Coordinates of C-alpha atoms and ligand atoms in Angstrom, one line a residue:
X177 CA 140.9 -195.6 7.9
X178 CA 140.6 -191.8 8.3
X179 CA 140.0 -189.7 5.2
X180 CA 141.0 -186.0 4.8
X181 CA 139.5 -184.2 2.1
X182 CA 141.2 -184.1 -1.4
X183 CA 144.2 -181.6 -1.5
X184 CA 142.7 -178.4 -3.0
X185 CA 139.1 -179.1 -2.0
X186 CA 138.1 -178.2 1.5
X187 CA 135.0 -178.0 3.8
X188 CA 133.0 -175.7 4.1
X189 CA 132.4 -175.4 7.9
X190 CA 128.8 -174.2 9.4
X191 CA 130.4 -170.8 10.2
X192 CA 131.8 -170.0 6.9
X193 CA 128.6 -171.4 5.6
X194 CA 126.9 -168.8 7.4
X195 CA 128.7 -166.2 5.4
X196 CA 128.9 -168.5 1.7
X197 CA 125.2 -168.3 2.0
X198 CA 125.2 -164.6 3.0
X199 CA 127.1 -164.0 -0.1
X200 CA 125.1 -165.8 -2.5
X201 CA 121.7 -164.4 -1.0
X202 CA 123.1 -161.2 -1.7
X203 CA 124.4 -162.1 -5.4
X204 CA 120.3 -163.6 -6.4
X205 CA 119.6 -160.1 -4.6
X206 CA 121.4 -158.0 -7.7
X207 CA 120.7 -160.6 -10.3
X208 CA 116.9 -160.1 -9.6
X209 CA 117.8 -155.6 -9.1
X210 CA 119.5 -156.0 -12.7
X211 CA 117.3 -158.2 -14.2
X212 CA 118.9 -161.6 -14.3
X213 CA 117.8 -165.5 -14.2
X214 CA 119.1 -167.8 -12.3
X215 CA 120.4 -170.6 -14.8
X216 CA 122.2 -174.0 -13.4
X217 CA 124.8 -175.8 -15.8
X218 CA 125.7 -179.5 -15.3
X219 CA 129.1 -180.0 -13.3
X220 CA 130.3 -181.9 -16.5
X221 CA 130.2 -181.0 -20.1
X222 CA 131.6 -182.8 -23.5
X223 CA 135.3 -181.6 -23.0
X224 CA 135.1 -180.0 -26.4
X225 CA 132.5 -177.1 -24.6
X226 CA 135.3 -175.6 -23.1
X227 CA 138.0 -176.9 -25.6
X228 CA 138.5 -174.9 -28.6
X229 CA 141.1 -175.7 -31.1
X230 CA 144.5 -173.6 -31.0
X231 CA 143.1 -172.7 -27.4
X232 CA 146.3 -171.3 -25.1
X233 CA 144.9 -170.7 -21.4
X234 CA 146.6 -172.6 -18.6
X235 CA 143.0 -173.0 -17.6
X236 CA 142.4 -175.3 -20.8
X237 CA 146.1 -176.5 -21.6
X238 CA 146.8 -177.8 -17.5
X239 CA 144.0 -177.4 -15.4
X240 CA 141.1 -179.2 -16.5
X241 CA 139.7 -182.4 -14.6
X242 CA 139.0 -184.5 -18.0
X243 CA 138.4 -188.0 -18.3
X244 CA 136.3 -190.8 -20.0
X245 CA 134.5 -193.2 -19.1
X246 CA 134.2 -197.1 -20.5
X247 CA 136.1 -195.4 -23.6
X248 CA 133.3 -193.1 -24.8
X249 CA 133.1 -189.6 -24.8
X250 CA 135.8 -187.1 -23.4
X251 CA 134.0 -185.5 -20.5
X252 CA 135.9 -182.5 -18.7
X253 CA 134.7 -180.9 -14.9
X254 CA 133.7 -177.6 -15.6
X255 CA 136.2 -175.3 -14.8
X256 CA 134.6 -172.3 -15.3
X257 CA 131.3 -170.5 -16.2
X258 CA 131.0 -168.8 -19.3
X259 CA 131.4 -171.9 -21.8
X260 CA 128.5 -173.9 -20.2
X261 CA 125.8 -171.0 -20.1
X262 CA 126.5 -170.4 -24.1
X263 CA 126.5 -173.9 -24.4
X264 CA 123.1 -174.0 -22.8
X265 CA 121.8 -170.8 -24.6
X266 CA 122.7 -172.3 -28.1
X267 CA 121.3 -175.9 -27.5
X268 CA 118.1 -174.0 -26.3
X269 CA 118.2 -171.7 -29.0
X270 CA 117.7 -168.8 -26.5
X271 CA 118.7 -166.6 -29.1
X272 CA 115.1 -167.0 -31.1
X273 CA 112.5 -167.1 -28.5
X274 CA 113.3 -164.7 -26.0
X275 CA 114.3 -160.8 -25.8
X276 CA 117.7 -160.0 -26.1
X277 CA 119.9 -160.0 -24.2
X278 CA 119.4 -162.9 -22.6
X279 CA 120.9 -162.6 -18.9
X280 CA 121.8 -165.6 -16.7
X281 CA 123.3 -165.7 -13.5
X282 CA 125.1 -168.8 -11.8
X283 CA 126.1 -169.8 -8.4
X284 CA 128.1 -173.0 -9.4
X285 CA 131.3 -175.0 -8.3
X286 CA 133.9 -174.9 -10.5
X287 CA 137.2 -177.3 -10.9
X288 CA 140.6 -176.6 -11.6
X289 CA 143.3 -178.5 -11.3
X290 CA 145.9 -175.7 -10.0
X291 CA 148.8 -175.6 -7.3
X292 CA 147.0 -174.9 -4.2
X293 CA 147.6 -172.1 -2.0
X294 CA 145.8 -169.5 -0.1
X295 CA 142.7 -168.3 -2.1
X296 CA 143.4 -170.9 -5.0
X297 CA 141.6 -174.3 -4.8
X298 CA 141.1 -177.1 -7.3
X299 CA 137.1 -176.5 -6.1
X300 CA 135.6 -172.9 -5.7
X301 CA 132.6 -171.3 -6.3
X302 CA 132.1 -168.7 -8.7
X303 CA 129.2 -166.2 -8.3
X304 CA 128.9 -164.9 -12.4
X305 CA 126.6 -163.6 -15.0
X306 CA 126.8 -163.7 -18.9
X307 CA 124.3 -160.6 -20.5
X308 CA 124.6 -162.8 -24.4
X309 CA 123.0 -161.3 -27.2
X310 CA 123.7 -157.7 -27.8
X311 CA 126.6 -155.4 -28.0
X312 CA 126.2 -151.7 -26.2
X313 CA 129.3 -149.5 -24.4
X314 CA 126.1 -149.2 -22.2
X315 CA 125.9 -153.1 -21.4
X316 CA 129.8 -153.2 -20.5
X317 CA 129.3 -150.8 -18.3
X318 CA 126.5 -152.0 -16.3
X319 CA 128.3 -155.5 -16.1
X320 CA 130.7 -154.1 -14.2
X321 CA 128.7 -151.5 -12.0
X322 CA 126.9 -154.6 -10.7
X323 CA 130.0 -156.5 -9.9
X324 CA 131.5 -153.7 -8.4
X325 CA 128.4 -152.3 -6.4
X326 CA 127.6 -155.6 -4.9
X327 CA 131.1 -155.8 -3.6
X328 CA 130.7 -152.5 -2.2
X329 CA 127.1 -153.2 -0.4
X330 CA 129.6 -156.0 1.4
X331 CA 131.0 -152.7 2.5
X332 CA 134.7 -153.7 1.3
X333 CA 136.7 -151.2 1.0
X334 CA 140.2 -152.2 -0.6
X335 CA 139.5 -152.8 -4.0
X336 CA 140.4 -151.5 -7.3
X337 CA 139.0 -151.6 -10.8
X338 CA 141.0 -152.7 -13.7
X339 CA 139.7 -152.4 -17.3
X340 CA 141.5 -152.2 -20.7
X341 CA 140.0 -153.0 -24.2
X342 CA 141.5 -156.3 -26.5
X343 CA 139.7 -154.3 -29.4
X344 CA 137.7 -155.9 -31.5
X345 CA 138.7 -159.0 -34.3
X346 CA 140.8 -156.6 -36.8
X347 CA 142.4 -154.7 -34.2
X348 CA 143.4 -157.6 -32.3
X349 CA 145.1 -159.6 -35.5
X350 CA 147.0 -156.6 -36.2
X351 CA 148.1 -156.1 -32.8
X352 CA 148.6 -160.7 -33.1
X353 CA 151.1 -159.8 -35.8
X354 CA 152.9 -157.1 -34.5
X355 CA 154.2 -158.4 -31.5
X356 CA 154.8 -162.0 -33.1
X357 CA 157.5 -159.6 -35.1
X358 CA 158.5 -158.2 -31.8
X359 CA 159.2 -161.0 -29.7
X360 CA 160.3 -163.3 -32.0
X361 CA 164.0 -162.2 -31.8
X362 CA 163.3 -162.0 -28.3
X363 CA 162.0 -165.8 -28.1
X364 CA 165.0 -167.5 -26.0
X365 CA 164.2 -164.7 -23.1
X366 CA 160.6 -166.2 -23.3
X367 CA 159.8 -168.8 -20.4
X368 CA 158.1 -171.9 -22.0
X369 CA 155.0 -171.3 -21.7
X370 CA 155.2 -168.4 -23.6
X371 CA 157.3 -169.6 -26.6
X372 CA 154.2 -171.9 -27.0
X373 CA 152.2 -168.4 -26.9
X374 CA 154.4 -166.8 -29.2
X375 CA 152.5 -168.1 -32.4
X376 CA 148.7 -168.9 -31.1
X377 CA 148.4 -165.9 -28.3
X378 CA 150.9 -163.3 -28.3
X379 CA 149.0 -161.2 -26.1
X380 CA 149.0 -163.7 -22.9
X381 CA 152.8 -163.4 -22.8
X382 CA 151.7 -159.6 -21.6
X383 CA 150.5 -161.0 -18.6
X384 CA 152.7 -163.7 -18.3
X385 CA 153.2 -164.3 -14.6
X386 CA 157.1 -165.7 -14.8
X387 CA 158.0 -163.2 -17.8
X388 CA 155.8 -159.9 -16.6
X389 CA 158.5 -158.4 -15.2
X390 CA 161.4 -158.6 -18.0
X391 CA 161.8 -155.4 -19.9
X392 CA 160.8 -156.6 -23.0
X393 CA 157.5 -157.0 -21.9
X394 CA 157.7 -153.5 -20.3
X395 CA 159.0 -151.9 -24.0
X396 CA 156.0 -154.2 -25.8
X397 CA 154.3 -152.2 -28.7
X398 CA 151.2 -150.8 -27.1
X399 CA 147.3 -152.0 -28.8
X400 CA 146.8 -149.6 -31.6
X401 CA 142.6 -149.9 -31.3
X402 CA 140.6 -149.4 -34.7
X403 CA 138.8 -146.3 -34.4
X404 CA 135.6 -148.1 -34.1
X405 CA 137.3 -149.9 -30.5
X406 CA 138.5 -147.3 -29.6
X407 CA 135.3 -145.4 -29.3
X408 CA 133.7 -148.1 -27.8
X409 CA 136.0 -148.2 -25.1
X410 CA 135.5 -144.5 -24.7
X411 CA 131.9 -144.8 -24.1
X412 CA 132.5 -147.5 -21.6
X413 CA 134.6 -145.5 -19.8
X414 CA 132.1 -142.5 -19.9
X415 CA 129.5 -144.5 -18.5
X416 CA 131.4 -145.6 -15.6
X417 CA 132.1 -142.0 -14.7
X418 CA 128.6 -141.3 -14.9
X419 CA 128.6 -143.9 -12.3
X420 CA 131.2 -142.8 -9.9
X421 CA 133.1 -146.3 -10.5
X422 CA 136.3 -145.3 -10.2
X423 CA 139.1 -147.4 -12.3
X424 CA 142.3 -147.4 -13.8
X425 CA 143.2 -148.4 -17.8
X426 CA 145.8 -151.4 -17.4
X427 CA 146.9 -151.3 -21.1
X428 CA 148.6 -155.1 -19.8
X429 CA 145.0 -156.7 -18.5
X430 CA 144.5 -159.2 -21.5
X431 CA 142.6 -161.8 -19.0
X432 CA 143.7 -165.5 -18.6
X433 CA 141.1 -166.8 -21.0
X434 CA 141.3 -166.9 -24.7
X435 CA 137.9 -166.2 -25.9
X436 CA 137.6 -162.0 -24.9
X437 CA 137.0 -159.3 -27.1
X438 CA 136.8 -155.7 -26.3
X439 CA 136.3 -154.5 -23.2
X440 CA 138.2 -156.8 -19.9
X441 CA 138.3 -156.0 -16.6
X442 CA 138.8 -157.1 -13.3
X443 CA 138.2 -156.3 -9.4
X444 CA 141.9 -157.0 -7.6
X445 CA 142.0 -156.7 -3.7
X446 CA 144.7 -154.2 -2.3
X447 CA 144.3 -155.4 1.2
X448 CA 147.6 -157.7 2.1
X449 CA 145.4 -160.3 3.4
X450 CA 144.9 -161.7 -0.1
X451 CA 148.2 -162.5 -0.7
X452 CA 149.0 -163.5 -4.3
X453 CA 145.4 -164.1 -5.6
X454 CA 143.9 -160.7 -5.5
X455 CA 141.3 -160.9 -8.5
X456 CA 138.7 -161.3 -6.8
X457 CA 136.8 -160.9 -9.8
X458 CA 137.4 -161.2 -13.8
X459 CA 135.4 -160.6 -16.7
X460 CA 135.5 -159.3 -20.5
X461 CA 133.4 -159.2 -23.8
X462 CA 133.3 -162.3 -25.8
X463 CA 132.4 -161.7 -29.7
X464 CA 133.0 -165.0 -30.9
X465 CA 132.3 -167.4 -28.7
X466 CA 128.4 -167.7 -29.3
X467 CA 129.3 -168.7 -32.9
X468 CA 132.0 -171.1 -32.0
X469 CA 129.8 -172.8 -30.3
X470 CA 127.6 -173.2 -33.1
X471 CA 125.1 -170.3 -32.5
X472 CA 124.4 -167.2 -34.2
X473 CA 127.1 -164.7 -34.6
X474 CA 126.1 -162.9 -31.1
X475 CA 128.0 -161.3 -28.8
X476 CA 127.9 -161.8 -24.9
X477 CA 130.0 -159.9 -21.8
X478 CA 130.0 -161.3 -18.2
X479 CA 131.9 -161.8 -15.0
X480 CA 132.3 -164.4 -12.2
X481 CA 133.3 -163.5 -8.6
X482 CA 135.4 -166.1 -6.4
X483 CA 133.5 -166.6 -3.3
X484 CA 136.4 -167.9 -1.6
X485 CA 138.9 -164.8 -2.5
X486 CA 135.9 -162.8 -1.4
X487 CA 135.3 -164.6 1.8
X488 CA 138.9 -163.8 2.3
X489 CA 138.6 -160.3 1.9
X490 CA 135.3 -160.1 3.8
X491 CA 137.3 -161.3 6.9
X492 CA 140.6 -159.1 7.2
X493 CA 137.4 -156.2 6.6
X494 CA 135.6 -158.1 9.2
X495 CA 132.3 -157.0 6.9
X496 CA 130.4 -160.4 7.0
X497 CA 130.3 -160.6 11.3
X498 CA 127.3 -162.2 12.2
X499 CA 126.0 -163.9 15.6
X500 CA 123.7 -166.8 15.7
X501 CA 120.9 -166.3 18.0
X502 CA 117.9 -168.0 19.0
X503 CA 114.5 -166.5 19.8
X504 CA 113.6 -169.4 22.6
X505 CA 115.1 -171.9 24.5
X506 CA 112.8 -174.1 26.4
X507 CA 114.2 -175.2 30.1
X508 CA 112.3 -178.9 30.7
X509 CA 112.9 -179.7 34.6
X510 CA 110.4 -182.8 33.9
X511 CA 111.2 -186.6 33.2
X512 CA 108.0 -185.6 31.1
X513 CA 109.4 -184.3 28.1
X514 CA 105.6 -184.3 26.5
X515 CA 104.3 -180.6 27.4
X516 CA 107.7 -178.9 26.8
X517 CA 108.2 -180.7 23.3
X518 CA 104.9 -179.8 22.2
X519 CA 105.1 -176.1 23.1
X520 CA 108.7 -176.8 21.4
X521 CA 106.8 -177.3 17.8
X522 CA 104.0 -174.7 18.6
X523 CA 106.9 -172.0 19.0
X524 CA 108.6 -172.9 15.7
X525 CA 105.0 -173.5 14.0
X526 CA 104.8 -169.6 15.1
X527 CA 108.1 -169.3 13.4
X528 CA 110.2 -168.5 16.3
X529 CA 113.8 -170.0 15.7
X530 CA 113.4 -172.8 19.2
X531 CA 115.6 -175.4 21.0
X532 CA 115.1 -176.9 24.4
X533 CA 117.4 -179.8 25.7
X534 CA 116.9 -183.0 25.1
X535 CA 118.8 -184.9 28.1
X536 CA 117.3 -183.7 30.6
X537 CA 120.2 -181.7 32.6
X538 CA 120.4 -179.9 35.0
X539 CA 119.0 -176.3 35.4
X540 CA 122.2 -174.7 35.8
X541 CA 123.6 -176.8 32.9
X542 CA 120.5 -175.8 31.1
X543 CA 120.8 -172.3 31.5
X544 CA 123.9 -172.1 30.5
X545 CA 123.4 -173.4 26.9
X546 CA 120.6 -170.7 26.6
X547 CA 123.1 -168.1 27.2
X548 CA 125.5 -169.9 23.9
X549 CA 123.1 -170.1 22.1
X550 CA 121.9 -166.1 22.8
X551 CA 118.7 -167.2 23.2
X552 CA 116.3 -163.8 23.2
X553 CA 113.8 -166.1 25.7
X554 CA 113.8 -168.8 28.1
X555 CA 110.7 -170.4 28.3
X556 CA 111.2 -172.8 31.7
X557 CA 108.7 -175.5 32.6
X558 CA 108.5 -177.5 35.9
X559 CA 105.6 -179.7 37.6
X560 CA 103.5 -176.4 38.7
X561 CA 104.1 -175.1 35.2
X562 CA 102.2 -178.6 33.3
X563 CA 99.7 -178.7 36.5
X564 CA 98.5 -175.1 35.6
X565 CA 99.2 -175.3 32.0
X566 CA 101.7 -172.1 32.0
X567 CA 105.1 -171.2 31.2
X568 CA 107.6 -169.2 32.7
X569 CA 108.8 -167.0 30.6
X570 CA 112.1 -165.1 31.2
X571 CA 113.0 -162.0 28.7
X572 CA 117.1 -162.2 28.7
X573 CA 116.7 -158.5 27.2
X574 CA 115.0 -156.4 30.3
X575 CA 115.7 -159.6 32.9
X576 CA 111.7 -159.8 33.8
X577 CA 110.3 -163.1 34.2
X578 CA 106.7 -163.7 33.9
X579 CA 103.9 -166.4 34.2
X580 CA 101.7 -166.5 31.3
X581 CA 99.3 -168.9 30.2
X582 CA 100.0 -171.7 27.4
X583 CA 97.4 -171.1 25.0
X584 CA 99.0 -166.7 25.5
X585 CA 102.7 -167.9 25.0
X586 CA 102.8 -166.7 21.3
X587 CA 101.1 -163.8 21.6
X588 CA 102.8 -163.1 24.6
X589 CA 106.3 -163.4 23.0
X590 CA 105.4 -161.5 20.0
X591 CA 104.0 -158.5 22.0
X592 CA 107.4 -158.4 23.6
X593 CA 109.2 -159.0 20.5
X594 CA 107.3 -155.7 19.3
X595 CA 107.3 -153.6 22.4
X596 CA 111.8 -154.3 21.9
X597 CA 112.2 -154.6 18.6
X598 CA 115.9 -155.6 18.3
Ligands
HAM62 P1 138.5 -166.2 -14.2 O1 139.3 -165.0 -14.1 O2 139.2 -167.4 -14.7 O3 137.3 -165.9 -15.2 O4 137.8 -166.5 -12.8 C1 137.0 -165.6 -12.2 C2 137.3 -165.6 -10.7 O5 137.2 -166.9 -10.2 C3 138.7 -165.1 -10.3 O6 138.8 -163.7 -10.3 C4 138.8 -165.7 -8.9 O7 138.2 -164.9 -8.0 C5 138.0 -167.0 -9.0 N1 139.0 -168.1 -9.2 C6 139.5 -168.6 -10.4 N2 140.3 -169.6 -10.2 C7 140.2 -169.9 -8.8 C8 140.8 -170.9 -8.0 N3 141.6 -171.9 -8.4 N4 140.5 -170.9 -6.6 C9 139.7 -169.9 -6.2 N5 139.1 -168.9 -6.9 C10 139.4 -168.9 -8.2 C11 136.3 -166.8 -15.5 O8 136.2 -167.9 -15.0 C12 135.4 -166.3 -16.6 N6 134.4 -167.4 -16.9 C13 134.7 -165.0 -16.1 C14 133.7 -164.5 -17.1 C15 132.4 -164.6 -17.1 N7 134.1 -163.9 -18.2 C16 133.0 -163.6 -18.9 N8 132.0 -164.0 -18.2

């Protein structure tokens, strides 16, 4: 029987690997400029990590991969980020013994159990980081002039900054109540989902994506922020000018998950090439969600980029192009296959990226997969080559072919490495 991969989940293919691995080089390249760690979460967690009673995310409510096994303990795929690394930073009681804020960075597959389209799988990869442990307008702001500037060292283009502010505990119970008064005469105009909102989340049915384009969410009472969130969000916003990030207030951003406090944002493509699922990335403030955990009352910010969405993006750019070469491909015209598989080894000893053919074909057939593989040399070796233990060596860059002596090969190729440095 022939197996296809699981609908949802796909392969990634050596090309796109090229560029996954691109991306995430890059990423540990900014968590090590802004002074990150590299954590790694397991890829299953006690369901109740991510869990949390009167929760209301679609994320939590329909998309988790949770099950049990012999009976025991609920066990849930980890379908995002965030919960896990405060998980990880309570149980190891990171909050004591090091300096705050404690910031971790991930590179981890993630599972949710969504209707699959373009740029939506049931497994991606999230590229995130979670700064837990203090609470500055500073902090926000450097959360998501990371983000943004690694996007922009990809050298995409067509993307636009979102941020808004939830405000902070009080403001957001006030706001809770006020529009539970507002749409509760407006609850049959509600879709489902959001009727279930009305009472535990009021501020999801904001960005509600059957009911966001009725008029009463349009005619909504606005966030009225306490004076103390409201300067907060000011300084935010004054330290992203200071960085030239340019963004634009979306007073209806209130994020998909439930635990965000504070500042929110996100990093939405506006090339047509990502379709429907143009977030490429999402992140807020969380001030409660260290203590719900069963830490100390702490407060933590982060984000997590979609590698796929990105990848996505990076192509309609056409900003992740890259062209496997080789630096040598060794042409055997011997049954022998002794000397040219030695000097094989002693090339890629020398760190020279190498392959030579293994069937012994013909020269033609030979030179040929030298040219698909763009190899920079050909190194060809026939019976007068092993009699006089030499190689010819052919530079595909300037044409010239050359005799030079085994135990020179190296040096030889490096000279002319250096002499056309490309
Ligand atoms: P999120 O908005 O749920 O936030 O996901 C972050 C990003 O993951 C999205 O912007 C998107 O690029 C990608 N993503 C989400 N679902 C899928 C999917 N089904 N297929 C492909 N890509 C997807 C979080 O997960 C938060 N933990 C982010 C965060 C970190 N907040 C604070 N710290």
């Amino acid at each position: 029987m022939a197996y296809q991969t699981v609908k949802g989940t796909y392969d990634l293919l050596p090309e796109t690997m090229v560029k996954f691995n691109m991306l995430s080089n890059l990423f540990r390249h900014f968590l090590e400029l802004y002074g990150y760690s590299e954590i790694k979460t397991p890829v299953f967690e006690y369901t109740g990590v991510f869990k949390k009673e009167n929760d209301t995310s679609d994320m939590v409510t329909k998309e988790m991969y949770t099950f049990s096994v012999n009976d025991k303990d609920s066990l849930t795929l980890r379908p995002e980020g965030t919960a896990g690394v405060i998980r990880s930073f309570v149980e190891n009681k990171m909050y004591g013994n090091s300096e705050l804020p404690v910031k971790l960075g991930y590179i981890e597959e993630m599972f949710r159990h969504e209707r699959p389209q373009k740029g939506r799988q049931r497994q991606f990869t999230q590229l995130g980081i979670e700064c837990i442990g203090d609470k500055d307008p500073l902090i926000d702001a450097e959360v998501i002039a990371m983000g943004y500037f690694y996007i922009k060292t990809l050298g995409l283009e067509s993307i636009k900054v979102l941020i808004n502010s939830l405000g902070d505990n009080e403001s957001r119970l006030n706001y809770k109540n006020t529009l539970i008064s507002y749409f509760e005469p407006h609850n049959e105009e509600l879709c489902t989902d959001c009727k279930n909102r009305l009472y535990k989340n009021p501020l999801r049915i904001l960005d509600c994506k059957i009911d966001h384009d009725k008029d009463i969410i349009a005619n909504a009472p606005k966030m009225v922020l306490s004076e103390q969130s409201q300067l907060y969000f000011e300084k935010v916003k004054h330290y992203l000018d200071l960085l030239g990030i340019p963004y634009e207030v979306d007073d209806k951003l209130v994020r998909g998950l439930d635990y965000y406090t504070d500042t929110v944002f996100e990093v939405v493509s506006t090339n047509e090439a990502s379709g429907s699922q143009a977030t490429i990335f999402g992140g807020g403030r969380y001030d409660n969600l260290v203590k719900e955990m069963g830490g100390p009352e702490m407060s933590g910010i982060g984000f997590a980029i979609g590698v796929e969405r990105l990848m996505i993006l990076c192509d309609a750019e056409q900003v992740l192009d890259y062209e496997k070469n080789l630096d040598c491909y060794v042409i055997n015209l011997n049954e022998d296959k002794d000397y040219a598989f030695d000097i094989l080894e002693e090339l890629r000893d020398n760190s020279f990226t190498s392959e030579m053919d293994y069937y012994g074909r013909s020269l033609k057939a030979q030179f040929k997969s030298s040219d698909r593989k763009k190899a920079r040399f050909i190194l060809i070796i026939g019976e007068d080559e092993v009699k006089n233990n030499v190689v010819t060596l052919k530079d595909t860059l300037t044409q010239a072919q050359e005799e030079v002596k085994r135990d020179k090969l190296v040096e030889r190729i490096d000279q002319l490495m250096e002499d056309y440095y490309v």
